[in-house]
Each structure stands twice: as C-alpha cells, then as structure tokens.
Amino acid sequence: MRHLSLIFLLTLTSTVFAQKMKTVEGEYTYHAPENVTVEQARRTALDRAMIQALADEFGTIVSQSNATRVENRNGHSDIDFLSIGGSEVKGEWIETIGEPIYNIRYEGDMLIVTCKVKGKAREIISAGIDFLAKILRNGTEDKFESDQFRSGDDLYLSFTSPVSGYLAVYLVDADGQAFCLLPYRNQTDGIYPIEAYRRYLFFNMKEASQNERSYVDEYVMTCERSSEQNQIYVIFSPNQFTKAVDNQPNTDLPRELKFEDFQKWLVKCRKYDKEMNMRIKPITINRH
C-alpha cells in the first residue's frame, strides 16, 4: 500500500469546541537530537509552534496529582511518593493559513529547525469525548500498539467509544493525497456507525463480523524510501456525518482525494459540528 507522510494539521487529544474562531500565530525553535531526521524535526517544530500559538491566545490548564504508596515488609515500611504534573492548552487548531515557514540550520552537529505558522483556532470550553484509538502493528490486541512499522507489516486499528456515533479514518501522504480507510471502499452509504462500549478492530477480515467480511479492506505497509513519516486521522462524532467526496483511480489503493479537498471537508465538518473530535496518529515506516 502507498505510504503517508506529514501534513500540517494538528488537534489536541482532549479537544472539543469553542464559541468563535480567532486567527493565531506561533513560532518555535526545535533543537533535534542526533537520531531525529530533518522531516521529523520539521514535524515536531510545527506541532510545537501550533501549541505555542494556542497557549499564547487561550492560555493553559495546569494540573497535578499526588499518590502515596506504603508497603510493609518484615516490620519495615517503604513509602513511595509520586507527583505527576502537566499542562494542556485551552484551544484547538482548526485550519492552517498559508504554508508554515521553516528555517533549517546546523550548529556544529546539531540540527535546529525554527517554524512559524498561522491559522484559525478556537477556545476549548468543555471536555471532549474520550474515545480510545490505537494503531496496531502485526497483531490484533491492544498490546501491539506501535508507531514504528517496517515494510511488510500489517496495519490494524482498534477503537472504542463511550457513546454511540460515527467514525471516519484517513491517511494522508506527502504527495498531497488523502486516502479514506474507513468507511471501507465497498460501503456505499459514506458512513460507519459506532456502538457505545463495543471494541472494534478494523482492517482485519478474520475478526470482522460475518456481515462485514465481504467489504473489509486489509492493509500492508510498504516503504519506497529508507524511512517515511505518516499520519493517520481518526475522526469521530456522536452526530451523523458522511465522508468526503473521493474517487478510485487505482483498485490497489483506498479511495482518495487531494489533501486540499480533504482539509476543506474536515474544516467545514468541524466548524458545524462542535462535538466532532479528531486525533492524528503519526507513524514511521522503515524499509528494513
């Protein structure tokens, strides 16, 4: 199957929605470790520039939780104290305006990437639907979750939602094409309904229900370069929506459309459906 690479659209895993959109700008300079490629560094710098823009405009939520464990062995007590802190921005990225601007340079052996980005965003005013989506490699149980693939590996997706709704899954490549993985190619209604609290396993015919096996698509990852960066978009809403208009130019590949058209469809959906949630799962495929 054809591969998918970095595209600059980011959302946060806890997002839901806001009242009105604002134009925001952000800049971030990323000092990359030795094992990070230029493409990976560009992606990281872009993601952090977006997060910086959201934090500057909407602020952050800072949280901390504490836990104490007391264990008694042979009259001796061991006490472990754990403090976990973190922060999340209070906004979500909706649409990128223009192209991000990159400045790539080296200081000695260190790769440094600066990214400037501009886009439309909105404030988060309530918690989103906490669905579970896991990208699986060469196995159908959640323990096989991975973001690292090799050419020839099988790709699966497990999904569970606490509420019923509708799901779409897309892969986007660096050549400007978006591939629709779900709904499946032979599903003609353009929607995939989800039942609450049911674990779904996609892209595996053996574990599909009897009435779905006739149209389940299975995927094997391939890699034309030594390493490729890919992104999988998991889009869920409790409200019914249909997939974007696409076509089938190659029977060996999923249905596809240009990324610009996919992005327009996605932005429109999220503008009008404030309960639509999206997560982007980056994965890396290596040839060997």
mmCIF file with all atom_site columns, N, CA and C in Angstrom, residues 15 180 216 228 257 263 279:
data_model
loop_
_atom_site.group_PDB
_atom_site.id
_atom_site.type_symbol
_atom_site.label_atom_id
_atom_site.label_alt_id
_atom_site.label_comp_id
_atom_site.label_asym_id
_atom_site.label_entity_id
_atom_site.label_seq_id
_atom_site.pdbx_PDB_ins_code
_atom_site.Cartn_x
_atom_site.Cartn_y
_atom_site.Cartn_z
_atom_site.occupancy
_atom_site.B_iso_or_equiv
_atom_site.pdbx_formal_charge
_atom_site.auth_seq_id
_atom_site.auth_comp_id
_atom_site.auth_asym_id
_atom_site.auth_atom_id
_atom_site.pdbx_PDB_model_num
ATOM 1  N N  . THR A 1 15  ? -9.637  17.611 22.813 1.00 0.00 ? 15  THR A N  1
ATOM 2  C CA . THR A 1 15  ? -10.408 18.725 22.309 1.00 0.00 ? 15  THR A CA 1
ATOM 3  C C  . THR A 1 15  ? -11.875 18.493 22.262 1.00 0.00 ? 15  THR A C  1
ATOM 4  N N  . CYS A 1 180 ? -8.999  7.384  2.067  1.00 0.00 ? 180 CYS A N  1
ATOM 5  C CA . CYS A 1 180 ? -10.058 7.031  3.007  1.00 0.00 ? 180 CYS A CA 1
ATOM 6  C C  . CYS A 1 180 ? -9.956  5.549  3.346  1.00 0.00 ? 180 CYS A C  1
ATOM 7  N N  . VAL A 1 216 ? -14.534 -5.732 4.026  1.00 0.00 ? 216 VAL A N  1
ATOM 8  C CA . VAL A 1 216 ? -13.397 -5.292 4.838  1.00 0.00 ? 216 VAL A CA 1
ATOM 9  C C  . VAL A 1 216 ? -12.146 -5.174 3.972  1.00 0.00 ? 216 VAL A C  1
ATOM 10 N N  . GLU A 1 228 ? 9.916   6.689  6.139  1.00 0.00 ? 228 GLU A N  1
ATOM 11 C CA . GLU A 1 228 ? 8.852   7.613  5.785  1.00 0.00 ? 228 GLU A CA 1
ATOM 12 C C  . GLU A 1 228 ? 8.000   7.932  7.009  1.00 0.00 ? 228 GLU A C  1
ATOM 13 N N  . LEU A 1 257 ? -8.585  11.488 -2.413 1.00 0.00 ? 257 LEU A N  1
ATOM 14 C CA . LEU A 1 257 ? -8.869  12.838 -2.873 1.00 0.00 ? 257 LEU A CA 1
ATOM 15 C C  . LEU A 1 257 ? -7.666  13.700 -2.540 1.00 0.00 ? 257 LEU A C  1
ATOM 16 N N  . GLN A 1 263 ? -8.906  18.705 3.464  1.00 0.00 ? 263 GLN A N  1
ATOM 17 C CA . GLN A 1 263 ? -8.819  19.704 4.512  1.00 0.00 ? 263 GLN A CA 1
ATOM 18 C C  . GLN A 1 263 ? -10.047 20.607 4.525  1.00 0.00 ? 263 GLN A C  1
ATOM 19 N N  . ARG A 1 279 ? -8.205  12.887 16.230 1.00 0.00 ? 279 ARG A N  1
ATOM 20 C CA . ARG A 1 279 ? -6.852  12.614 16.710 1.00 0.00 ? 279 ARG A CA 1
ATOM 21 C C  . ARG A 1 279 ? -5.976  12.227 15.532 1.00 0.00 ? 279 ARG A C  1
#
